[in-house]
Amino acid sequence: MRALRCNLLVNSRNFYKFTSFVGVRSVSDKVSSKPVTSGDPETAGDHLIYTQEHFALKESLRKIIDQEINPHVDQWEAEGKFPAHKIFKILGSAGFLGVSKPVEYGGLGLDFSYSVAVAEELGNIRCGGIPMAIGVQSDMATPALARFGSAELKREFLLPSIMGDKVACLGVSEVGAGSDVSSIKTKAVREGDEYVINGGKMWTTNGTQADWICLLANTNDGPPHRNKSLFCLPMNLPGVHIARKIDKLGMWSSDTAELFFDDVRVPCKNIIGQEGMGFTYQMLQFQEERLWAVANILTMMDNIIQETIQYTRQRRIFKQPVLYHQSVHFRLAELQTEVELLRSLLHRATALYIKGNDVTRLASMGKLKGGRLARELGDSCLQFWGGMGFTSDVLVSRFYRDSRLMSIGAGADEVMLGIICKYMDTLPKN
């Protein structure tokens, strides 16, 4: 299996793309926004799921982050939007938007552990909004299309999304139907060779810049888990309206839109897989989405702890560094321990998933713990920064705002608890 992965990496044209990308561009030694990392001692020889190829992938991506993204993050945060087409083209040309997607559509054809490695490395971007937007493109709007879409749809939507030529968004949540996906109201009524779509979507990441949307809509009046379908819907069709760009508590550099669909006509061939299977496809997709989110926030938490150690080592109170107070260094030790426990859960779930196991229970546990730990860690570390932590000048305050979404997006904590209870057979029977 490892030999097969090596061959895929060596033979894939996209692997040469990301290695040549970092080879032809010199990374500036003067980038002051380079994150502080925890110096994880694990290497390919002793890591549970990563090989030398995983670390090569991460190293190449890190160079792109340091050169093309982090120097501009503060500007994009202030502007409330990052240039998705530009950044996605850079990442797509280097092979990072489809590491686990089919080679024939521009992907690297690798297993999901490589997507987890990429998600971890994207955590070194110094905000939460841009990694989230990238994750929507690579692991939220496209998995169902890659698995169940027709060859024609994959050529039209998947290939350019992997290459970074098109920006994708995911249309699931609605006003009154966020975590409860079964309650969506958007309808797609078939008329001849077309579906006519009416309704709206909320909290749509990449929504103001997207070229197409992976849209979930009701296609019949049957049971809520069997009446939905996924569509590839171009955003330039008549009747597609971007109502507004939503002003958010955090994730400032990620554009989030409210969308409306008014008699939008889309060909029947744009349905992904079978009609009525959209809910099932979306639930399968959630496993990867939740594992991706955990991987991404782990690196962010590592960086927050390390930057807090540096700051409290320099800042003095009562004639000694803040770090030397037992309540501070003990608390940081507790938080780092919790991060490592979550990392172990993630890697175990990933190892099981790439072997074909259903990891819904573990993915839900990871998502639940990740959101709660991020809130706990952000609050504790911000406190140690004192007044500086209450400014917008430091990463910990940005993390405090951005990470709050972890317990809401892709299924709220309460939904995760319900899923876990279902697997434990402790939910009350109606």
PDB file of N, CA, C and O in Angstrom, residues 67-129:
ATOM      1  N   GLN A  67       4.460  32.395   1.742  1.00  0.00           N
ATOM      2  CA  GLN A  67       4.767  33.370   0.704  1.00  0.00           C
ATOM      3  C   GLN A  67       3.522  34.053   0.146  1.00  0.00           C
ATOM      4  O   GLN A  67       3.510  35.273  -0.057  1.00  0.00           O
ATOM      5  N   GLU A  68       2.468  33.277  -0.104  1.00  0.00           N
ATOM      6  CA  GLU A  68       1.335  33.789  -0.870  1.00  0.00           C
ATOM      7  C   GLU A  68       0.132  34.203  -0.022  1.00  0.00           C
ATOM      8  O   GLU A  68      -0.735  34.919  -0.510  1.00  0.00           O
ATOM      9  N   ILE A  69       0.065  33.742   1.235  1.00  0.00           N
ATOM     10  CA  ILE A  69      -1.152  33.963   2.019  1.00  0.00           C
ATOM     11  C   ILE A  69      -0.888  34.796   3.265  1.00  0.00           C
ATOM     12  O   ILE A  69      -1.453  35.886   3.438  1.00  0.00           O
ATOM     13  N   ASN A  70      -0.034  34.317   4.149  1.00  0.00           N
ATOM     14  CA  ASN A  70       0.125  34.995   5.448  1.00  0.00           C
ATOM     15  C   ASN A  70       0.556  36.451   5.367  1.00  0.00           C
ATOM     16  O   ASN A  70       0.109  37.259   6.192  1.00  0.00           O
ATOM     17  N   PRO A  71       1.394  36.839   4.402  1.00  0.00           N
ATOM     18  CA  PRO A  71       1.753  38.257   4.342  1.00  0.00           C
ATOM     19  C   PRO A  71       0.568  39.181   4.066  1.00  0.00           C
ATOM     20  O   PRO A  71       0.660  40.392   4.303  1.00  0.00           O
ATOM     21  N   HIS A  72      -0.546  38.636   3.578  1.00  0.00           N
ATOM     22  CA  HIS A  72      -1.689  39.454   3.180  1.00  0.00           C
ATOM     23  C   HIS A  72      -2.921  39.271   4.074  1.00  0.00           C
ATOM     24  O   HIS A  72      -3.939  39.902   3.844  1.00  0.00           O
ATOM     25  N   VAL A  73      -2.828  38.401   5.064  1.00  0.00           N
ATOM     26  CA  VAL A  73      -4.001  38.054   5.860  1.00  0.00           C
ATOM     27  C   VAL A  73      -4.593  39.275   6.565  1.00  0.00           C
ATOM     28  O   VAL A  73      -5.823  39.467   6.571  1.00  0.00           O
ATOM     29  N   ASP A  74      -3.757  40.102   7.154  1.00  0.00           N
ATOM     30  CA  ASP A  74      -4.280  41.268   7.872  1.00  0.00           C
ATOM     31  C   ASP A  74      -5.074  42.187   6.940  1.00  0.00           C
ATOM     32  O   ASP A  74      -6.131  42.710   7.318  1.00  0.00           O
ATOM     33  N   GLN A  75      -4.570  42.367   5.734  1.00  0.00           N
ATOM     34  CA  GLN A  75      -5.273  43.203   4.756  1.00  0.00           C
ATOM     35  C   GLN A  75      -6.626  42.594   4.389  1.00  0.00           C
ATOM     36  O   GLN A  75      -7.642  43.284   4.353  1.00  0.00           O
ATOM     37  N   TRP A  76      -6.636  41.285   4.138  1.00  0.00           N
ATOM     38  CA  TRP A  76      -7.890  40.621   3.743  1.00  0.00           C
ATOM     39  C   TRP A  76      -8.892  40.580   4.886  1.00  0.00           C
ATOM     40  O   TRP A  76     -10.102  40.672   4.659  1.00  0.00           O
ATOM     41  N   GLU A  77      -8.402  40.445   6.108  1.00  0.00           N
ATOM     42  CA  GLU A  77      -9.300  40.506   7.258  1.00  0.00           C
ATOM     43  C   GLU A  77      -9.974  41.875   7.336  1.00  0.00           C
ATOM     44  O   GLU A  77     -11.174  41.983   7.592  1.00  0.00           O
ATOM     45  N   ALA A  78      -9.191  42.935   7.115  1.00  0.00           N
ATOM     46  CA  ALA A  78      -9.732  44.299   7.177  1.00  0.00           C
ATOM     47  C   ALA A  78     -10.728  44.551   6.043  1.00  0.00           C
ATOM     48  O   ALA A  78     -11.737  45.247   6.228  1.00  0.00           O
ATOM     49  N   GLU A  79     -10.469  43.953   4.880  1.00  0.00           N
ATOM     50  CA  GLU A  79     -11.339  44.156   3.728  1.00  0.00           C
ATOM     51  C   GLU A  79     -12.586  43.272   3.766  1.00  0.00           C
ATOM     52  O   GLU A  79     -13.545  43.508   3.029  1.00  0.00           O
ATOM     53  N   GLY A  80     -12.566  42.238   4.613  1.00  0.00           N
ATOM     54  CA  GLY A  80     -13.715  41.345   4.719  1.00  0.00           C
ATOM     55  C   GLY A  80     -13.834  40.339   3.598  1.00  0.00           C
ATOM     56  O   GLY A  80     -14.895  39.728   3.413  1.00  0.00           O
ATOM     57  N   LYS A  81     -12.770  40.115   2.870  1.00  0.00           N
ATOM     58  CA  LYS A  81     -12.788  39.165   1.757  1.00  0.00           C
ATOM     59  C   LYS A  81     -11.354  38.918   1.296  1.00  0.00           C
ATOM     60  O   LYS A  81     -10.529  39.828   1.295  1.00  0.00           O
ATOM     61  N   PHE A  82     -11.058  37.666   0.924  1.00  0.00           N
ATOM     62  CA  PHE A  82      -9.769  37.377   0.321  1.00  0.00           C
ATOM     63  C   PHE A  82      -9.996  37.038  -1.154  1.00  0.00           C
ATOM     64  O   PHE A  82     -11.107  36.638  -1.534  1.00  0.00           O
ATOM     65  N   PRO A  83      -8.991  37.207  -2.032  1.00  0.00           N
ATOM     66  CA  PRO A  83      -9.179  36.939  -3.462  1.00  0.00           C
ATOM     67  C   PRO A  83      -9.204  35.441  -3.748  1.00  0.00           C
ATOM     68  O   PRO A  83      -8.177  34.825  -4.054  1.00  0.00           O
ATOM     69  N   ALA A  84     -10.380  34.845  -3.666  1.00  0.00           N
ATOM     70  CA  ALA A  84     -10.510  33.392  -3.761  1.00  0.00           C
ATOM     71  C   ALA A  84      -9.998  32.853  -5.090  1.00  0.00           C
ATOM     72  O   ALA A  84      -9.320  31.817  -5.126  1.00  0.00           O
ATOM     73  N   HIS A  85     -10.321  33.520  -6.195  1.00  0.00           N
ATOM     74  CA  HIS A  85      -9.879  33.001  -7.492  1.00  0.00           C
ATOM     75  C   HIS A  85      -8.356  32.973  -7.592  1.00  0.00           C
ATOM     76  O   HIS A  85      -7.782  32.004  -8.099  1.00  0.00           O
ATOM     77  N   LYS A  86      -7.707  34.006  -7.100  1.00  0.00           N
ATOM     78  CA  LYS A  86      -6.248  34.053  -7.155  1.00  0.00           C
ATOM     79  C   LYS A  86      -5.617  32.972  -6.274  1.00  0.00           C
ATOM     80  O   LYS A  86      -4.732  32.226  -6.718  1.00  0.00           O
ATOM     81  N   ILE A  87      -6.072  32.877  -5.028  1.00  0.00           N
ATOM     82  CA  ILE A  87      -5.479  31.912  -4.096  1.00  0.00           C
ATOM     83  C   ILE A  87      -5.804  30.485  -4.504  1.00  0.00           C
ATOM     84  O   ILE A  87      -4.950  29.592  -4.445  1.00  0.00           O
ATOM     85  N   PHE A  88      -7.039  30.245  -4.932  1.00  0.00           N
ATOM     86  CA  PHE A  88      -7.399  28.886  -5.339  1.00  0.00           C
ATOM     87  C   PHE A  88      -6.629  28.455  -6.581  1.00  0.00           C
ATOM     88  O   PHE A  88      -6.307  27.272  -6.746  1.00  0.00           O
ATOM     89  N   LYS A  89      -6.335  29.394  -7.478  1.00  0.00           N
ATOM     90  CA  LYS A  89      -5.548  29.034  -8.660  1.00  0.00           C
ATOM     91  C   LYS A  89      -4.138  28.636  -8.268  1.00  0.00           C
ATOM     92  O   LYS A  89      -3.575  27.663  -8.808  1.00  0.00           O
ATOM     93  N   ILE A  90      -3.553  29.365  -7.328  1.00  0.00           N
ATOM     94  CA  ILE A  90      -2.222  29.000  -6.840  1.00  0.00           C
ATOM     95  C   ILE A  90      -2.244  27.610  -6.210  1.00  0.00           C
ATOM     96  O   ILE A  90      -1.400  26.755  -6.513  1.00  0.00           O
ATOM     97  N   LEU A  91      -3.214  27.368  -5.343  1.00  0.00           N
ATOM     98  CA  LEU A  91      -3.312  26.065  -4.671  1.00  0.00           C
ATOM     99  C   LEU A  91      -3.669  24.956  -5.647  1.00  0.00           C
ATOM    100  O   LEU A  91      -3.152  23.843  -5.557  1.00  0.00           O
ATOM    101  N   GLY A  92      -4.571  25.249  -6.585  1.00  0.00           N
ATOM    102  CA  GLY A  92      -4.971  24.245  -7.565  1.00  0.00           C
ATOM    103  C   GLY A  92      -3.833  23.863  -8.491  1.00  0.00           C
ATOM    104  O   GLY A  92      -3.628  22.681  -8.790  1.00  0.00           O
ATOM    105  N   SER A  93      -3.079  24.845  -8.951  1.00  0.00           N
ATOM    106  CA  SER A  93      -1.939  24.567  -9.825  1.00  0.00           C
ATOM    107  C   SER A  93      -0.892  23.732  -9.113  1.00  0.00           C
ATOM    108  O   SER A  93      -0.157  22.963  -9.743  1.00  0.00           O
ATOM    109  N   ALA A  94      -0.820  23.885  -7.800  1.00  0.00           N
ATOM    110  CA  ALA A  94       0.138  23.115  -7.013  1.00  0.00           C
ATOM    111  C   ALA A  94      -0.406  21.765  -6.559  1.00  0.00           C
ATOM    112  O   ALA A  94       0.311  20.984  -5.938  1.00  0.00           O
ATOM    113  N   GLY A  95      -1.680  21.486  -6.839  1.00  0.00           N
ATOM    114  CA  GLY A  95      -2.245  20.171  -6.537  1.00  0.00           C
ATOM    115  C   GLY A  95      -2.937  20.031  -5.205  1.00  0.00           C
ATOM    116  O   GLY A  95      -3.317  18.923  -4.822  1.00  0.00           O
ATOM    117  N   PHE A  96      -3.175  21.137  -4.474  1.00  0.00           N
ATOM    118  CA  PHE A  96      -3.667  21.031  -3.107  1.00  0.00           C
ATOM    119  C   PHE A  96      -5.180  21.079  -2.971  1.00  0.00           C
ATOM    120  O   PHE A  96      -5.692  20.983  -1.856  1.00  0.00           O
ATOM    121  N   LEU A  97      -5.926  21.231  -4.051  1.00  0.00           N
ATOM    122  CA  LEU A  97      -7.387  21.289  -3.953  1.00  0.00           C
ATOM    123  C   LEU A  97      -8.053  19.956  -4.293  1.00  0.00           C
ATOM    124  O   LEU A  97      -9.278  19.874  -4.310  1.00  0.00           O
ATOM    125  N   GLY A  98      -7.242  18.928  -4.519  1.00  0.00           N
ATOM    126  CA  GLY A  98      -7.840  17.634  -4.858  1.00  0.00           C
ATOM    127  C   GLY A  98      -6.929  16.470  -4.543  1.00  0.00           C
ATOM    128  O   GLY A  98      -6.817  15.526  -5.327  1.00  0.00           O
ATOM    129  N   VAL A  99      -6.294  16.500  -3.369  1.00  0.00           N
ATOM    130  CA  VAL A  99      -5.317  15.449  -3.063  1.00  0.00           C
ATOM    131  C   VAL A  99      -5.950  14.065  -3.007  1.00  0.00           C
ATOM    132  O   VAL A  99      -5.306  13.065  -3.335  1.00  0.00           O
ATOM    133  N   SER A 100      -7.222  13.982  -2.622  1.00  0.00           N
ATOM    134  CA  SER A 100      -7.878  12.665  -2.548  1.00  0.00           C
ATOM    135  C   SER A 100      -8.907  12.479  -3.657  1.00  0.00           C
ATOM    136  O   SER A 100      -9.726  11.569  -3.598  1.00  0.00           O
ATOM    137  N   LYS A 101      -8.851  13.351  -4.671  1.00  0.00           N
ATOM    138  CA  LYS A 101      -9.783  13.254  -5.798  1.00  0.00           C
ATOM    139  C   LYS A 101      -9.157  12.455  -6.949  1.00  0.00           C
ATOM    140  O   LYS A 101      -7.936  12.297  -7.023  1.00  0.00           O
ATOM    141  N   PRO A 102      -9.977  11.954  -7.891  1.00  0.00           N
ATOM    142  CA  PRO A 102      -9.458  11.125  -8.986  1.00  0.00           C
ATOM    143  C   PRO A 102      -8.429  11.849  -9.851  1.00  0.00           C
ATOM    144  O   PRO A 102      -8.580  13.031 -10.154  1.00  0.00           O
ATOM    145  N   VAL A 103      -7.406  11.116 -10.250  1.00  0.00           N
ATOM    146  CA  VAL A 103      -6.341  11.685 -11.076  1.00  0.00           C
ATOM    147  C   VAL A 103      -6.882  12.173 -12.406  1.00  0.00           C
ATOM    148  O   VAL A 103      -6.439  13.203 -12.934  1.00  0.00           O
ATOM    149  N   GLU A 104      -7.857  11.461 -12.972  1.00  0.00           N
ATOM    150  CA  GLU A 104      -8.373  11.840 -14.295  1.00  0.00           C
ATOM    151  C   GLU A 104      -9.103  13.177 -14.287  1.00  0.00           C
ATOM    152  O   GLU A 104      -9.363  13.748 -15.353  1.00  0.00           O
ATOM    153  N   TYR A 105      -9.418  13.690 -13.100  1.00  0.00           N
ATOM    154  CA  TYR A 105     -10.053  15.008 -13.009  1.00  0.00           C
ATOM    155  C   TYR A 105      -9.155  16.021 -12.302  1.00  0.00           C
ATOM    156  O   TYR A 105      -9.624  16.987 -11.723  1.00  0.00           O
ATOM    157  N   GLY A 106      -7.845  15.770 -12.348  1.00  0.00           N
ATOM    158  CA  GLY A 106      -6.890  16.729 -11.821  1.00  0.00           C
ATOM    159  C   GLY A 106      -6.416  16.475 -10.407  1.00  0.00           C
ATOM    160  O   GLY A 106      -5.555  17.202  -9.900  1.00  0.00           O
ATOM    161  N   GLY A 107      -6.968  15.466  -9.736  1.00  0.00           N
ATOM    162  CA  GLY A 107      -6.581  15.186  -8.363  1.00  0.00           C
ATOM    163  C   GLY A 107      -5.310  14.360  -8.269  1.00  0.00           C
ATOM    164  O   GLY A 107      -4.725  13.961  -9.278  1.00  0.00           O
ATOM    165  N   LEU A 108      -4.891  14.100  -7.040  1.00  0.00           N
ATOM    166  CA  LEU A 108      -3.706  13.282  -6.797  1.00  0.00           C
ATOM    167  C   LEU A 108      -4.044  11.808  -6.583  1.00  0.00           C
ATOM    168  O   LEU A 108      -3.160  10.970  -6.557  1.00  0.00           O
ATOM    169  N   GLY A 109      -5.327  11.490  -6.371  1.00  0.00           N
ATOM    170  CA  GLY A 109      -5.738  10.095  -6.235  1.00  0.00           C
ATOM    171  C   GLY A 109      -5.261   9.427  -4.969  1.00  0.00           C
ATOM    172  O   GLY A 109      -5.141   8.193  -4.927  1.00  0.00           O
ATOM    173  N   LEU A 110      -4.997  10.201  -3.926  1.00  0.00           N
ATOM    174  CA  LEU A 110      -4.483   9.648  -2.677  1.00  0.00           C
ATOM    175  C   LEU A 110      -5.609   9.421  -1.674  1.00  0.00           C
ATOM    176  O   LEU A 110      -6.736   9.863  -1.880  1.00  0.00           O
ATOM    177  N   ASP A 111      -5.310   8.727  -0.578  1.00  0.00           N
ATOM    178  CA  ASP A 111      -6.356   8.460   0.398  1.00  0.00           C
ATOM    179  C   ASP A 111      -6.609   9.695   1.273  1.00  0.00           C
ATOM    180  O   ASP A 111      -5.873  10.688   1.230  1.00  0.00           O
ATOM    181  N   PHE A 112      -7.642   9.612   2.088  1.00  0.00           N
ATOM    182  CA  PHE A 112      -8.110  10.775   2.839  1.00  0.00           C
ATOM    183  C   PHE A 112      -7.104  11.258   3.877  1.00  0.00           C
ATOM    184  O   PHE A 112      -7.167  12.414   4.308  1.00  0.00           O
ATOM    185  N   SER A 113      -6.159  10.422   4.257  1.00  0.00           N
ATOM    186  CA  SER A 113      -5.162  10.875   5.229  1.00  0.00           C
ATOM    187  C   SER A 113      -4.357  12.051   4.690  1.00  0.00           C
ATOM    188  O   SER A 113      -3.885  12.898   5.459  1.00  0.00           O
ATOM    189  N   TYR A 114      -4.219  12.141   3.376  1.00  0.00           N
ATOM    190  CA  TYR A 114      -3.499  13.268   2.780  1.00  0.00           C
ATOM    191  C   TYR A 114      -4.328  14.546   2.875  1.00  0.00           C
ATOM    192  O   TYR A 114      -3.784  15.645   3.022  1.00  0.00           O
ATOM    193  N   SER A 115      -5.636  14.415   2.773  1.00  0.00           N
ATOM    194  CA  SER A 115      -6.508  15.579   2.971  1.00  0.00           C
ATOM    195  C   SER A 115      -6.417  16.075   4.409  1.00  0.00           C
ATOM    196  O   SER A 115      -6.433  17.286   4.665  1.00  0.00           O
ATOM    197  N   VAL A 116      -6.317  15.148   5.350  1.00  0.00           N
ATOM    198  CA  VAL A 116      -6.151  15.521   6.760  1.00  0.00           C
ATOM    199  C   VAL A 116      -4.821  16.238   6.959  1.00  0.00           C
ATOM    200  O   VAL A 116      -4.741  17.247   7.678  1.00  0.00           O
ATOM    201  N   ALA A 117      -3.767  15.740   6.317  1.00  0.00           N
ATOM    202  CA  ALA A 117      -2.460  16.398   6.421  1.00  0.00           C
ATOM    203  C   ALA A 117      -2.508  17.821   5.875  1.00  0.00           C
ATOM    204  O   ALA A 117      -1.942  18.742   6.463  1.00  0.00           O
ATOM    205  N   VAL A 118      -3.207  17.992   4.753  1.00  0.00           N
ATOM    206  CA  VAL A 118      -3.356  19.328   4.173  1.00  0.00           C
ATOM    207  C   VAL A 118      -4.153  20.231   5.117  1.00  0.00           C
ATOM    208  O   VAL A 118      -3.803  21.393   5.338  1.00  0.00           O
ATOM    209  N   ALA A 119      -5.230  19.689   5.689  1.00  0.00           N
ATOM    210  CA  ALA A 119      -6.041  20.471   6.624  1.00  0.00           C
ATOM    211  C   ALA A 119      -5.217  20.921   7.832  1.00  0.00           C
ATOM    212  O   ALA A 119      -5.334  22.058   8.297  1.00  0.00           O
ATOM    213  N   GLU A 120      -4.389  20.027   8.351  1.00  0.00           N
ATOM    214  CA  GLU A 120      -3.513  20.393   9.462  1.00  0.00           C
ATOM    215  C   GLU A 120      -2.590  21.535   9.072  1.00  0.00           C
ATOM    216  O   GLU A 120      -2.410  22.498   9.825  1.00  0.00           O
ATOM    217  N   GLU A 121      -1.991  21.437   7.905  1.00  0.00           N
ATOM    218  CA  GLU A 121      -1.035  22.472   7.487  1.00  0.00           C
ATOM    219  C   GLU A 121      -1.722  23.805   7.227  1.00  0.00           C
ATOM    220  O   GLU A 121      -1.159  24.872   7.507  1.00  0.00           O
ATOM    221  N   LEU A 122      -2.938  23.771   6.715  1.00  0.00           N
ATOM    222  CA  LEU A 122      -3.684  25.013   6.488  1.00  0.00           C
ATOM    223  C   LEU A 122      -3.973  25.735   7.803  1.00  0.00           C
ATOM    224  O   LEU A 122      -4.268  26.937   7.799  1.00  0.00           O
ATOM    225  N   GLY A 123      -3.882  25.024   8.911  1.00  0.00           N
ATOM    226  CA  GLY A 123      -4.035  25.657  10.217  1.00  0.00           C
ATOM    227  C   GLY A 123      -2.936  26.652  10.529  1.00  0.00           C
ATOM    228  O   GLY A 123      -3.043  27.424  11.486  1.00  0.00           O
ATOM    229  N   ASN A 124      -1.873  26.669   9.726  1.00  0.00           N
ATOM    230  CA  ASN A 124      -0.809  27.655   9.903  1.00  0.00           C
ATOM    231  C   ASN A 124      -1.134  28.986   9.246  1.00  0.00           C
ATOM    232  O   ASN A 124      -0.362  29.942   9.382  1.00  0.00           O
ATOM    233  N   ILE A 125      -2.236  29.071   8.513  1.00  0.00           N
ATOM    234  CA  ILE A 125      -2.709  30.363   8.032  1.00  0.00           C
ATOM    235  C   ILE A 125      -3.199  31.158   9.237  1.00  0.00           C
ATOM    236  O   ILE A 125      -3.908  30.632  10.099  1.00  0.00           O
ATOM    237  N   ARG A 126      -2.865  32.432   9.287  1.00  0.00           N
ATOM    238  CA  ARG A 126      -3.079  33.207  10.505  1.00  0.00           C
ATOM    239  C   ARG A 126      -4.476  33.828  10.582  1.00  0.00           C
ATOM    240  O   ARG A 126      -4.660  34.996  10.941  1.00  0.00           O
ATOM    241  N   CYS A 127      -5.454  33.047  10.246  1.00  0.00           N
ATOM    242  CA  CYS A 127      -6.866  33.382  10.448  1.00  0.00           C
ATOM    243  C   CYS A 127      -7.658  32.109  10.196  1.00  0.00           C
ATOM    244  O   CYS A 127      -7.127  31.139   9.666  1.00  0.00           O
ATOM    245  N   GLY A 128      -8.932  32.113  10.577  1.00  0.00           N
ATOM    246  CA  GLY A 128      -9.753  30.928  10.358  1.00  0.00           C
ATOM    247  C   GLY A 128     -10.534  30.957   9.060  1.00  0.00           C
ATOM    248  O   GLY A 128     -10.916  29.913   8.530  1.00  0.00           O
ATOM    249  N   GLY A 129     -10.784  32.155   8.520  1.00  0.00           N
ATOM    250  CA  GLY A 129     -11.664  32.278   7.369  1.00  0.00           C
ATOM    251  C   GLY A 129     -11.119  31.679   6.096  1.00  0.00           C
ATOM    252  O   GLY A 129     -11.844  31.022   5.342  1.00  0.00           O
TER     253      GLY A 129
END
